[in-house]
Amino acid sequence: MSDITACPLDCYDSCSIVYKEGKIKANKTGLTNGFLCPHLNHYTKHKTITTPKYKGKNISMEEALLKLKEILSSSYASEILHYRGHGNFALMQEVTDHFFASFGSYLTDGNLCDGAGEAGIVEGRGSNKNMTPQEIAKSEVVIFWGRNPHTTSSHLLPIIKDKTVIVIDPVKTKIAKSADLHIQIKPHTDLYLAMLLTRFLYINDTCDEEYLEKYASEFEDYYELTQSIRIKITLEEMDVTLGQIGKIIEMVENKKVAIVCGVGIQKYEDGADVMRAIDAFGVALGLFAKEGSGISYLGSSRANITSPFNKKSKKVSKVNTPFDDFKTVFIQGANPLSQMPNSLRVKETISRVENIVYFGLHENETSEVATLIIPAKDFLSKDDIRTSYSDNSLHIMSKQHDSKYGISEYDLSKYLCDAFNIEIKSEEEYLSYFKEFSIKQDDGLYKVKNREELPYKDGFDTDDGEFLFLEEFEKIKSENKKFHLITSKSEKSLNSQFTRDKYVYLHSSLGFCENSIISISSENGTIKLPVKHNDDLRKDSIMIYSGTKDINNLTSSKHSLDGKNAVYQELKVAIVKII
Ligand code: SF4
């Protein structure tokens, strides 16, 4: 049995792990580079569910499976929804889709994370191929645009040592404090900064003319569009100076530049346009043509890998799921009662579902309301394979030990397929199928076959190979007096997994005392939280970490205009001190 596996968490870095003498250790090779983040270092300290439960009573796994079969038999297939999250991230997690799709039930589409940005990338480039950390290592200048590597991609940190670092972020993050330049931009004004940067590149004669001629012949029209921006008022709204724009241009001119974007910049209705405008800035600089240059976002972890599972089904959106249209909802690796936007709507619609089945590792708000709880096996006690949305690695996740607790996604699906006469292949066949998409490298790790190291160097994946620029955009709006809500990821939790935060963070000059309770409200709902001061925030913004209890009472279940994504930050909130 191999002692190599990989982190199962939904994270950019997809670390490779060596499991020795009952301990999780970082693999010394590859991007993992000998260290893991606190989530994995403390992974086994977090209590997992060990016993299946039906209506609050402990039952055996055999009874739980029989109960599940009974529940599914008592509903029409079209009255059943399978809602699957990425709490446990790997390719075999999707085998449950195979059962539910073949059974005739509903699956979900839409996205709670990166869908708007991806839509913008695909509109411009024709596909979403990522700049990998291995390429970023060759850059001279790295721009972290809304990405906080200390929290979400710590394995980039050793790579960027000795490089010029620019940070564009409304929060003075740790990386911003040590950066060569930090632009503490007003939230949701990134699109205008990207367009103005492109406009001034052109004015300064710093565009890559040769690249534009070959792969972006509509650039002049886009330049004209950038001219429709009224400079003075837009700079004021963004809280950015012309001097800062000039400084960025000076720092990137004739350099190998990596723009590393986070997902926060696109959690808005026009999130696709934001990403497309940043892409256009990269195109104007000719970044896609050069080694050590490009744009890194969240690449498709499934690129060049086809699924062996049947996933053809009717779908409802993951963003505004109409739970009460269903008699039975099977929830896997997700905590919709905490993590979906507009929690009050989610609570109300879920409360009308007759059977909630929760299949996962940890107790949470969703397991609390479940009729039937089925514990899952953790990644150490099952075989799986994972890929990454940061680089081209593919990790064989070898089972490290047997566990008497829980059931794997494959075993549960096999049980259901057998019970309802649905064809399913053996686990080994699926694992071998996925492994076929990889090749072994010299360091013993695997990578996905046939992915380009320098995507778009010979043109884009659009019909004519050229980049498609934005043709219109929403003009900047003047601000009202409410606060922007920033919903970053915290260092201690991964959304609602692990140690969840419980504060609202705001600038000390706003006049709210530490630990006083304030009420934060939006058009969707209200929450009350104790205050913590954080002068790294702007005075017009408050921050509540993703995973904080009830934070999504505030957020809206609207979709982004493109990409069917949640728009967690598309709102302003009011705050009131509670006396
Ligand atoms: S950095 Fe990401 S992939 Fe690596 S151990 Fe932490 S959560 Fe897992």
Coordinates of C-alpha atoms and ligand atoms in Angstrom, one line a residue:
M1 CA 0.0 0.0 0.0
S2 CA 1.4 3.4 -1.0
D3 CA 1.8 5.9 1.9
I4 CA 1.1 8.8 -0.5
T5 CA -2.2 10.6 -0.6
A6 CA -3.4 14.2 -0.9
C7 CA -5.3 16.8 0.9
P8 CA -9.1 16.4 0.4
L9 CA -9.9 20.1 1.0
D10 CA -11.4 22.5 -1.5
C11 CA -8.2 24.6 -1.8
Y12 CA -6.0 25.9 -4.6
D13 CA -2.9 24.1 -3.4
S14 CA -4.0 20.4 -3.5
C15 CA -1.1 19.3 -1.3
S16 CA 0.6 15.9 -1.6
I17 CA 0.7 14.0 1.7
V18 CA 2.8 11.2 3.1
Y19 CA 1.1 9.2 5.9
K20 CA 3.5 7.7 8.3
E21 CA 3.0 6.1 11.7
G22 CA -0.5 7.5 12.0
K23 CA 0.6 11.0 11.1
I24 CA -0.2 13.3 8.2
K25 CA 3.0 14.9 6.8
A26 CA 3.7 17.1 3.8
N27 CA 5.4 15.6 0.8
K28 CA 8.7 17.3 0.2
T29 CA 8.4 17.4 -3.5
G30 CA 6.2 19.4 -5.9
L31 CA 4.2 22.5 -5.0
T32 CA 3.6 21.1 -1.4
N33 CA 7.3 21.7 -0.7
G34 CA 7.4 20.1 2.7
F35 CA 4.7 22.0 4.5
L36 CA 0.9 21.9 5.0
C37 CA -1.4 24.6 6.2
P38 CA -3.1 24.6 9.7
H39 CA -6.3 23.1 8.3
L40 CA -4.6 19.8 7.5
N41 CA -2.2 20.0 10.4
H42 CA -5.2 20.0 12.8
Y43 CA -7.4 17.8 10.6
T44 CA -7.7 14.8 12.8
K45 CA -8.4 17.0 15.9
H46 CA -11.8 17.9 14.5
K47 CA -14.6 15.6 15.6
T48 CA -16.3 13.7 12.8
I49 CA -19.7 11.9 12.8
T50 CA -19.2 8.3 13.7
T51 CA -22.8 6.9 14.0
P52 CA -25.7 7.1 11.6
K53 CA -28.8 8.6 13.0
Y54 CA -32.5 8.5 12.1
K55 CA -34.7 11.2 13.6
G56 CA -32.1 11.8 16.3
K57 CA -31.7 8.1 17.3
N58 CA -28.4 6.2 16.7
I59 CA -28.8 3.4 14.2
S60 CA -26.4 1.0 12.5
M61 CA -25.0 1.6 9.0
E62 CA -27.0 -1.3 7.7
E63 CA -30.2 0.2 9.1
A64 CA -29.2 3.6 7.7
L65 CA -28.8 2.2 4.2
L66 CA -32.2 0.4 4.5
K67 CA -33.8 3.6 5.7
L68 CA -32.2 5.5 2.7
K69 CA -33.6 2.9 0.3
E70 CA -37.0 3.2 1.9
I71 CA -37.0 7.0 1.7
L72 CA -36.0 7.0 -1.9
S73 CA -38.6 4.3 -2.7
S74 CA -41.3 6.4 -1.1
S75 CA -40.6 9.4 -3.4
Y76 CA -41.0 9.7 -7.2
A77 CA -37.6 10.1 -8.7
S78 CA -38.5 13.6 -9.8
E79 CA -39.3 14.5 -6.2
I80 CA -35.7 13.8 -5.2
L81 CA -32.8 16.4 -5.3
H82 CA -29.1 15.5 -4.9
Y83 CA -27.3 18.6 -3.6
R84 CA -23.5 17.9 -3.6
G85 CA -20.9 20.3 -2.3
H86 CA -17.1 20.3 -2.3
G87 CA -16.5 19.7 1.5
N88 CA -14.6 16.6 0.4
F89 CA -12.8 17.3 -2.9
A90 CA -11.9 14.5 -5.3
L91 CA -13.1 12.8 -8.5
M92 CA -14.8 9.8 -6.9
Q93 CA -17.1 12.1 -4.9
E94 CA -19.2 12.4 -8.1
V95 CA -20.1 8.8 -8.2
T96 CA -23.3 9.6 -6.2
D97 CA -24.3 11.9 -9.2
H98 CA -24.2 8.7 -11.3
F99 CA -26.8 7.0 -9.1
F100 CA -29.1 10.0 -8.7
A101 CA -29.0 11.0 -12.4
S102 CA -29.6 7.4 -13.5
F103 CA -32.5 7.1 -11.0
G104 CA -34.1 10.1 -12.7
S105 CA -33.6 12.6 -9.9
Y106 CA -32.4 16.2 -10.0
L107 CA -28.8 17.4 -9.6
T108 CA -27.7 21.0 -9.2
D109 CA -25.9 23.5 -11.4
G110 CA -24.7 27.0 -10.8
N111 CA -21.8 27.9 -8.5
L112 CA -21.2 29.4 -5.1
C113 CA -17.6 30.2 -5.7
D114 CA -15.9 31.1 -9.0
G115 CA -18.5 30.8 -11.8
A116 CA -18.8 34.4 -12.7
G117 CA -15.1 34.9 -13.1
E118 CA -14.8 31.7 -15.1
A119 CA -17.6 32.9 -17.4
G120 CA -15.7 36.1 -18.1
I121 CA -12.5 34.2 -18.8
V122 CA -14.3 31.9 -21.3
E123 CA -16.1 34.8 -23.0
G124 CA -12.7 36.5 -23.7
R125 CA -10.4 33.5 -24.3
G126 CA -12.8 30.8 -25.3
S127 CA -11.7 28.5 -22.5
N128 CA -10.4 28.6 -18.9
K129 CA -6.7 27.5 -18.9
N130 CA -4.8 28.6 -15.9
M131 CA -1.3 30.0 -15.3
T132 CA 0.2 27.5 -12.9
P133 CA 2.4 28.2 -9.9
Q134 CA 5.3 26.6 -11.7
E135 CA 5.0 29.4 -14.3
I136 CA 4.5 32.1 -11.6
A137 CA 7.9 30.9 -10.2
K138 CA 9.5 32.3 -13.4
S139 CA 7.8 35.8 -13.1
E140 CA 9.6 39.0 -12.2
V141 CA 6.5 40.8 -11.0
V142 CA 3.5 39.3 -9.2
I143 CA 0.2 41.2 -8.9
F144 CA -2.1 39.7 -6.2
W145 CA -5.4 41.1 -7.3
G146 CA -7.9 40.3 -4.5
R147 CA -6.0 37.1 -3.5
N148 CA -4.7 36.7 0.0
P149 CA -2.0 34.0 -0.4
H150 CA -1.3 33.7 3.4
T151 CA -4.8 32.3 3.8
T152 CA -5.9 30.7 0.6
S153 CA -2.7 29.7 -1.3
S154 CA 0.2 29.6 1.1
H155 CA 2.3 27.5 -1.2
L156 CA 2.8 30.5 -3.5
L157 CA 4.7 32.3 -0.7
P158 CA 8.1 30.5 -1.1
I159 CA 7.7 31.0 -4.9
I160 CA 7.3 34.8 -4.8
K161 CA 10.3 35.5 -2.5
D162 CA 12.6 38.1 -4.2
K163 CA 9.9 39.1 -6.8
T164 CA 8.4 42.5 -7.1
V165 CA 4.9 42.3 -5.5
I166 CA 1.9 44.5 -6.2
V167 CA -1.3 44.0 -4.2
I168 CA -4.7 45.3 -5.3
D169 CA -7.0 44.6 -2.4
P170 CA -9.5 46.6 -0.3
V171 CA -7.9 45.0 2.8
K172 CA -4.4 45.6 3.9
T173 CA -3.6 41.9 4.1
K174 CA -0.3 40.4 5.3
I175 CA 1.0 40.3 1.7
A176 CA -0.1 43.9 1.2
K177 CA 2.0 45.0 4.2
S178 CA 5.2 43.5 2.7
A179 CA 4.4 44.4 -0.9
D180 CA 6.3 46.9 -3.1
L181 CA 3.0 48.6 -3.8
H182 CA -0.5 48.2 -2.3
I183 CA -3.6 49.8 -3.9
Q184 CA -6.3 49.7 -1.2
I185 CA -9.0 50.0 -3.8
K186 CA -12.7 50.5 -2.9
P187 CA -14.6 47.2 -3.2
H188 CA -16.2 46.4 -6.5
T189 CA -14.3 49.0 -8.5
D190 CA -11.7 46.5 -10.0
L191 CA -13.3 46.6 -13.4
Y192 CA -12.6 50.4 -13.7
L193 CA -9.0 50.0 -12.5
A194 CA -8.4 47.3 -15.1
M195 CA -9.9 49.4 -17.9
L196 CA -8.0 52.5 -16.8
L197 CA -4.7 50.6 -16.6
T198 CA -5.3 49.3 -20.2
R199 CA -6.1 52.9 -21.3
F200 CA -2.9 54.3 -19.9
L201 CA -0.9 51.4 -21.2
Y202 CA -2.0 52.5 -24.7
I203 CA -1.4 56.2 -24.0
N204 CA 2.1 55.4 -22.7
D205 CA 2.8 53.2 -25.7
T206 CA 3.5 50.2 -23.5
C207 CA 1.1 47.7 -25.1
D208 CA 2.5 44.6 -26.8
E209 CA 1.7 45.8 -30.3
E210 CA 2.8 42.6 -32.0
Y211 CA 0.7 40.4 -29.8
L212 CA -2.3 42.6 -30.2
E213 CA -2.0 42.6 -33.9
K214 CA -1.9 38.8 -34.0
Y215 CA -4.4 37.8 -31.3
A216 CA -6.5 40.9 -30.4
S217 CA -7.2 42.9 -33.5
E218 CA -10.3 44.5 -31.9
F219 CA -8.1 46.2 -29.3
E220 CA -8.6 49.7 -30.8
D221 CA -12.4 49.4 -30.2
Y222 CA -11.8 48.3 -26.6
Y223 CA -9.4 51.3 -26.1
E224 CA -12.3 53.5 -27.3
L225 CA -14.6 51.9 -24.7
T226 CA -12.0 52.6 -22.0
Q227 CA -12.1 56.2 -23.1
S228 CA -15.8 56.4 -22.1
I229 CA -14.7 56.3 -18.4
R230 CA -14.7 59.7 -16.8
I231 CA -11.3 59.8 -15.2
K232 CA -11.6 62.2 -12.3
I233 CA -14.9 60.9 -10.9
T234 CA -13.9 57.3 -11.4
L235 CA -10.6 57.7 -9.6
E236 CA -12.4 59.3 -6.7
E237 CA -14.9 56.5 -6.6
M238 CA -12.2 53.9 -6.8
D239 CA -10.1 55.8 -4.2
V240 CA -7.1 55.3 -6.5
T241 CA -4.8 58.1 -7.8
L242 CA -3.4 58.6 -11.2
G243 CA 0.1 58.4 -9.6
Q244 CA -0.7 54.8 -8.5
I245 CA -1.9 53.8 -12.0
G246 CA 1.3 55.3 -13.4
K247 CA 3.4 53.4 -10.8
I248 CA 1.8 50.0 -11.7
I249 CA 2.5 50.6 -15.4
E250 CA 6.1 51.6 -14.6
M251 CA 6.5 48.4 -12.5
V252 CA 5.1 46.0 -15.1
E253 CA 6.7 47.5 -18.2
N254 CA 8.8 45.0 -20.1
K255 CA 8.7 42.5 -17.2
K256 CA 7.5 39.0 -16.9
V257 CA 4.2 39.6 -15.0
A258 CA 1.8 37.2 -13.3
I259 CA -1.6 38.5 -12.3
V260 CA -2.9 36.2 -9.5
C261 CA -6.6 36.8 -9.0
G262 CA -8.8 35.8 -6.1
V263 CA -12.5 35.0 -6.2
G264 CA -13.7 38.0 -4.1
I265 CA -13.4 40.3 -7.1
Q266 CA -16.1 38.4 -9.0
K267 CA -18.7 37.8 -6.3
Y268 CA -20.9 40.5 -8.0
E269 CA -23.6 40.6 -10.6
D270 CA -21.0 41.8 -13.2
G271 CA -18.3 39.5 -11.9
A272 CA -17.7 38.1 -15.4
D273 CA -17.0 41.6 -16.7
V274 CA -14.5 42.2 -13.9
M275 CA -12.5 39.2 -14.8
R276 CA -12.7 39.9 -18.5
A277 CA -11.4 43.5 -18.0
I278 CA -8.4 42.1 -16.0
D279 CA -7.8 39.6 -18.8
A280 CA -7.9 42.5 -21.3
F281 CA -5.2 44.3 -19.3
G282 CA -3.1 41.1 -19.5
V283 CA -3.7 40.8 -23.3
A284 CA -2.6 44.4 -23.8
L285 CA 0.6 43.6 -22.0
G286 CA 1.0 40.5 -24.1
L287 CA 1.3 38.4 -21.0
F288 CA -0.2 35.2 -22.5
A289 CA 2.7 34.9 -25.0
K290 CA 5.6 34.9 -22.6
E291 CA 7.1 32.4 -20.3
G292 CA 6.6 33.5 -16.6
S293 CA 3.7 35.7 -17.6
G294 CA 0.0 35.2 -17.6
I295 CA -3.1 35.3 -15.4
S296 CA -3.9 32.8 -12.7
Y297 CA -7.4 32.4 -11.4
L298 CA -9.2 29.2 -10.6
G299 CA -8.6 26.9 -13.5
S300 CA -10.8 24.0 -14.3
S301 CA -9.6 21.0 -12.2
R302 CA -11.4 18.7 -14.7
A303 CA -9.8 20.1 -17.9
N304 CA -8.9 17.2 -20.2
I305 CA -10.6 14.7 -18.0
T306 CA -14.0 13.3 -19.0
S307 CA -16.3 11.8 -16.5
P308 CA -17.2 8.1 -16.5
F309 CA -20.4 8.8 -14.6
N310 CA -23.8 9.5 -15.9
K311 CA -24.6 13.1 -15.0
K312 CA -27.4 13.7 -17.4
S313 CA -30.3 14.9 -15.3
K314 CA -32.7 17.8 -14.8
K315 CA -31.0 20.5 -12.7
V316 CA -31.9 23.3 -10.3
S317 CA -29.5 26.1 -9.3
K318 CA -27.2 25.7 -6.3
V319 CA -27.6 29.5 -5.7
N320 CA -31.3 29.7 -5.2
T321 CA -32.3 26.1 -4.9
P322 CA -36.1 25.6 -4.5
F323 CA -35.7 22.9 -1.8
D324 CA -39.4 22.9 -1.1
D325 CA -40.1 21.6 -4.6
F326 CA -38.7 18.3 -3.4
K327 CA -40.0 15.6 -1.0
T328 CA -36.5 14.3 -0.5
V329 CA -33.2 16.1 -0.5
F330 CA -29.9 14.2 -0.3
I331 CA -27.1 16.5 0.8
Q332 CA -23.5 15.4 0.4
G333 CA -20.3 17.3 1.6
A334 CA -22.2 20.6 1.9
N335 CA -23.7 22.8 4.5
P336 CA -26.3 24.8 2.6
L337 CA -28.0 26.1 5.7
S338 CA -24.8 28.1 6.4
Q339 CA -23.1 28.5 3.1
M340 CA -25.8 29.2 0.6
P341 CA -26.7 32.9 0.1
N342 CA -29.9 34.2 1.7
S343 CA -30.0 31.7 4.7
L344 CA -33.5 32.8 5.8
R345 CA -34.9 31.7 2.5
V346 CA -32.9 28.5 2.6
K347 CA -34.1 27.7 6.2
E348 CA -37.7 28.3 5.2
T349 CA -37.7 26.2 2.1
I350 CA -35.7 23.4 3.7
S351 CA -38.1 23.3 6.6
R352 CA -40.8 22.2 4.2
V353 CA -38.8 19.2 2.9
E354 CA -40.1 15.8 4.2
N355 CA -36.8 13.9 4.2
I356 CA -33.4 15.6 4.5
V357 CA -30.6 13.1 4.2
Y358 CA -27.2 14.4 5.2
F359 CA -24.1 12.5 4.1
G360 CA -20.9 14.0 5.4
L361 CA -18.0 14.1 7.9
H362 CA -18.9 16.9 10.3
E363 CA -21.9 18.0 12.3
N364 CA -23.2 21.4 11.1
E365 CA -26.4 23.4 10.7
T366 CA -27.6 21.1 7.9
S367 CA -26.9 17.8 9.8
E368 CA -28.9 19.4 12.7
V369 CA -32.1 19.4 10.6
A370 CA -31.5 16.1 8.8
T371 CA -34.0 13.2 9.2
L372 CA -31.3 10.7 8.3
I373 CA -27.5 11.2 8.9
I374 CA -25.0 9.0 7.2
P375 CA -21.4 9.4 8.1
A376 CA -18.9 9.5 5.3
K377 CA -15.4 8.0 5.4
D378 CA -12.5 10.4 5.7
F379 CA -9.9 10.6 3.0
L380 CA -7.5 8.3 4.9
S381 CA -9.9 5.4 4.8
K382 CA -10.8 5.3 1.2
D383 CA -9.2 5.4 -2.3
D384 CA -9.7 8.4 -4.5
I385 CA -8.0 10.7 -7.0
R386 CA -7.9 14.4 -7.0
T387 CA -6.8 17.1 -9.4
S388 CA -6.2 20.8 -8.8
Y389 CA -7.5 24.1 -10.1
S390 CA -4.2 25.7 -9.6
D391 CA -1.8 23.5 -11.4
N392 CA -1.8 20.3 -13.6
S393 CA -1.1 17.8 -10.8
L394 CA -3.2 14.7 -10.4
H395 CA -2.9 13.0 -7.0
I396 CA -3.6 9.3 -6.3
M397 CA -5.2 9.3 -2.9
S398 CA -4.3 5.9 -1.6
K399 CA -6.3 4.5 1.3
Q400 CA -4.1 4.5 4.4
H401 CA -6.1 2.5 6.9
D402 CA -9.4 0.8 7.5
S403 CA -12.0 2.6 9.5
K404 CA -15.0 1.1 11.2
Y405 CA -16.8 4.5 10.8
G406 CA -18.7 5.8 7.8
I407 CA -19.1 4.6 4.2
S408 CA -17.3 5.8 1.1
E409 CA -19.2 7.6 -1.7
Y410 CA -18.5 4.6 -4.0
D411 CA -19.8 2.0 -1.5
L412 CA -22.9 4.1 -0.9
S413 CA -23.6 4.5 -4.6
K414 CA -22.9 0.8 -5.2
Y415 CA -25.4 -0.1 -2.6
L416 CA -28.1 2.2 -4.1
C417 CA -27.3 1.1 -7.7
D418 CA -27.7 -2.5 -6.7
A419 CA -30.9 -1.8 -4.8
F420 CA -32.5 -0.1 -7.8
N421 CA -31.0 -2.1 -10.6
I422 CA -28.7 0.6 -12.0
E423 CA -25.5 -0.3 -13.7
I424 CA -22.3 0.7 -11.9
K425 CA -18.7 -0.4 -12.6
S426 CA -16.3 -1.5 -9.9
E427 CA -14.4 1.1 -7.9
E428 CA -11.1 -0.2 -9.4
E429 CA -12.4 0.4 -12.9
Y430 CA -13.3 4.0 -12.2
L431 CA -10.0 4.7 -10.4
S432 CA -8.0 3.2 -13.3
Y433 CA -10.1 5.2 -15.7
F434 CA -9.2 8.4 -14.0
K435 CA -5.6 7.4 -13.6
E436 CA -5.4 6.9 -17.4
F437 CA -5.6 10.7 -17.8
S438 CA -2.2 11.2 -16.1
I439 CA 1.5 10.6 -16.6
K440 CA 4.1 10.0 -13.9
Q441 CA 6.7 12.6 -13.5
D442 CA 10.4 12.3 -12.4
D443 CA 9.5 13.2 -8.8
G444 CA 7.1 10.3 -8.5
L445 CA 4.0 12.6 -8.6
Y446 CA 1.5 12.5 -11.5
K447 CA 0.2 15.2 -13.7
V448 CA -2.8 15.5 -16.1
K449 CA -1.8 14.6 -19.7
N450 CA -1.9 17.0 -22.6
R451 CA -2.4 20.2 -20.7
E452 CA -0.5 23.1 -22.2
E453 CA 2.3 24.6 -20.1
L454 CA 1.9 28.1 -21.7
P455 CA -1.8 28.3 -22.7
Y456 CA -2.8 30.8 -25.4
K457 CA 0.7 31.5 -26.5
D458 CA -0.4 30.7 -30.1
G459 CA -3.8 32.4 -29.8
F460 CA -7.0 31.9 -28.0
D461 CA -9.7 29.2 -28.0
T462 CA -12.3 31.5 -29.6
D463 CA -13.6 30.8 -33.1
D464 CA -11.0 33.0 -34.8
G465 CA -8.2 32.5 -32.2
E466 CA -8.5 36.2 -31.1
F467 CA -9.3 37.6 -27.7
L468 CA -12.9 39.0 -27.4
F469 CA -13.0 42.2 -25.5
L470 CA -15.9 43.6 -23.5
E471 CA -18.1 45.8 -25.7
E472 CA -20.0 47.4 -22.9
F473 CA -19.9 47.7 -19.1
E474 CA -21.9 49.2 -16.3
K475 CA -20.8 52.7 -15.5
I476 CA -19.5 53.4 -12.0
K477 CA -22.1 54.5 -9.5
S478 CA -21.8 57.0 -6.8
E479 CA -21.8 55.5 -3.3
N480 CA -24.5 55.8 -0.7
K481 CA -23.6 55.9 3.0
K482 CA -23.9 52.1 3.7
F483 CA -21.0 49.8 4.1
H484 CA -19.5 47.2 1.7
L485 CA -19.6 43.7 3.1
I486 CA -16.4 41.7 2.5
T487 CA -16.7 37.9 3.1
S488 CA -13.2 36.7 3.0
K489 CA -12.0 33.2 4.0
S490 CA -10.5 33.0 7.4
E491 CA -7.2 31.3 8.4
K492 CA -8.9 29.0 10.8
S493 CA -11.8 27.7 8.8
L494 CA -12.6 26.6 5.3
N495 CA -16.0 28.0 4.9
S496 CA -18.1 26.3 7.6
Q497 CA -15.5 23.5 8.2
F498 CA -13.2 23.7 11.3
T499 CA -12.9 26.6 13.7
R500 CA -15.5 29.2 12.7
D501 CA -15.1 32.9 13.4
K502 CA -17.8 34.9 15.3
Y503 CA -17.0 38.6 14.9
V504 CA -17.7 41.5 12.6
Y505 CA -14.5 43.4 11.8
L506 CA -14.5 47.1 11.2
H507 CA -12.2 50.2 11.4
S508 CA -11.7 51.5 14.9
S509 CA -12.5 55.1 13.8
L510 CA -16.1 54.2 13.2
G511 CA -16.9 54.6 16.9
F512 CA -18.0 51.1 17.8
C513 CA -16.3 49.7 20.9
E514 CA -14.5 46.3 20.8
N515 CA -16.9 43.5 21.8
S516 CA -20.0 45.7 21.7
I517 CA -22.8 44.0 19.9
I518 CA -23.9 45.5 16.7
S519 CA -26.8 44.7 14.3
I520 CA -25.8 44.4 10.7
S521 CA -28.7 44.5 8.2
S522 CA -29.3 44.3 4.5
E523 CA -32.4 44.0 2.4
N524 CA -32.3 40.2 3.0
G525 CA -31.9 40.0 6.7
T526 CA -30.1 41.0 9.9
I527 CA -27.4 39.5 12.2
K528 CA -26.0 40.6 15.5
L529 CA -22.3 40.1 16.1
P530 CA -19.6 41.4 18.5
V531 CA -17.2 43.9 17.1
K532 CA -13.4 43.5 16.6
H533 CA -11.4 46.4 15.4
N534 CA -9.3 46.0 12.3
D535 CA -7.6 49.1 10.9
D536 CA -6.4 47.1 7.9
L537 CA -9.9 47.5 6.5
R538 CA -11.2 50.6 4.7
K539 CA -13.6 52.8 6.7
D540 CA -16.4 52.1 4.1
S541 CA -16.2 48.3 4.5
I542 CA -16.9 45.7 7.2
M543 CA -15.6 42.2 7.1
I544 CA -17.3 39.0 8.2
Y545 CA -15.5 35.8 7.5
S546 CA -17.1 33.1 5.4
G547 CA -18.4 30.4 7.7
T548 CA -19.4 32.9 10.5
K549 CA -22.8 31.7 11.8
D550 CA -25.7 33.4 10.1
I551 CA -23.6 35.7 7.8
N552 CA -25.7 34.6 4.9
N553 CA -28.8 36.1 6.5
L554 CA -27.5 39.2 4.8
T555 CA -26.6 37.9 1.3
S556 CA -28.8 37.7 -1.7
S557 CA -29.8 34.6 -3.7
K558 CA -29.5 36.5 -7.0
H559 CA -27.3 35.1 -9.7
S560 CA -24.4 36.9 -11.5
L561 CA -25.4 38.1 -14.9
D562 CA -23.1 35.5 -16.5
G563 CA -21.8 32.2 -15.0
K564 CA -24.8 31.5 -12.7
N565 CA -22.7 32.4 -9.7
A566 CA -23.7 33.6 -6.2
V567 CA -23.1 37.3 -5.6
Y568 CA -22.2 37.3 -2.0
Q569 CA -20.7 40.8 -2.0
E570 CA -23.3 42.5 -4.2
L571 CA -24.9 44.4 -1.3
K572 CA -24.5 47.2 1.1
V573 CA -25.2 46.8 4.8
A574 CA -26.2 49.2 7.5
I575 CA -24.9 48.9 11.1
V576 CA -26.5 49.9 14.3
K577 CA -25.1 49.7 17.9
I578 CA -27.4 47.7 20.2
I579 CA -27.7 49.5 23.5
Ligands
SF4_1 S1 -2.9 24.4 1.7 FE1 -4.8 23.7 0.9 S2 -4.3 21.7 -0.1 FE2 -2.6 22.3 1.3 S3 -3.0 21.3 3.2 FE3 -3.9 23.3 3.4 S4 -6.0 23.1 2.7 FE4 -4.9 21.3 2.0

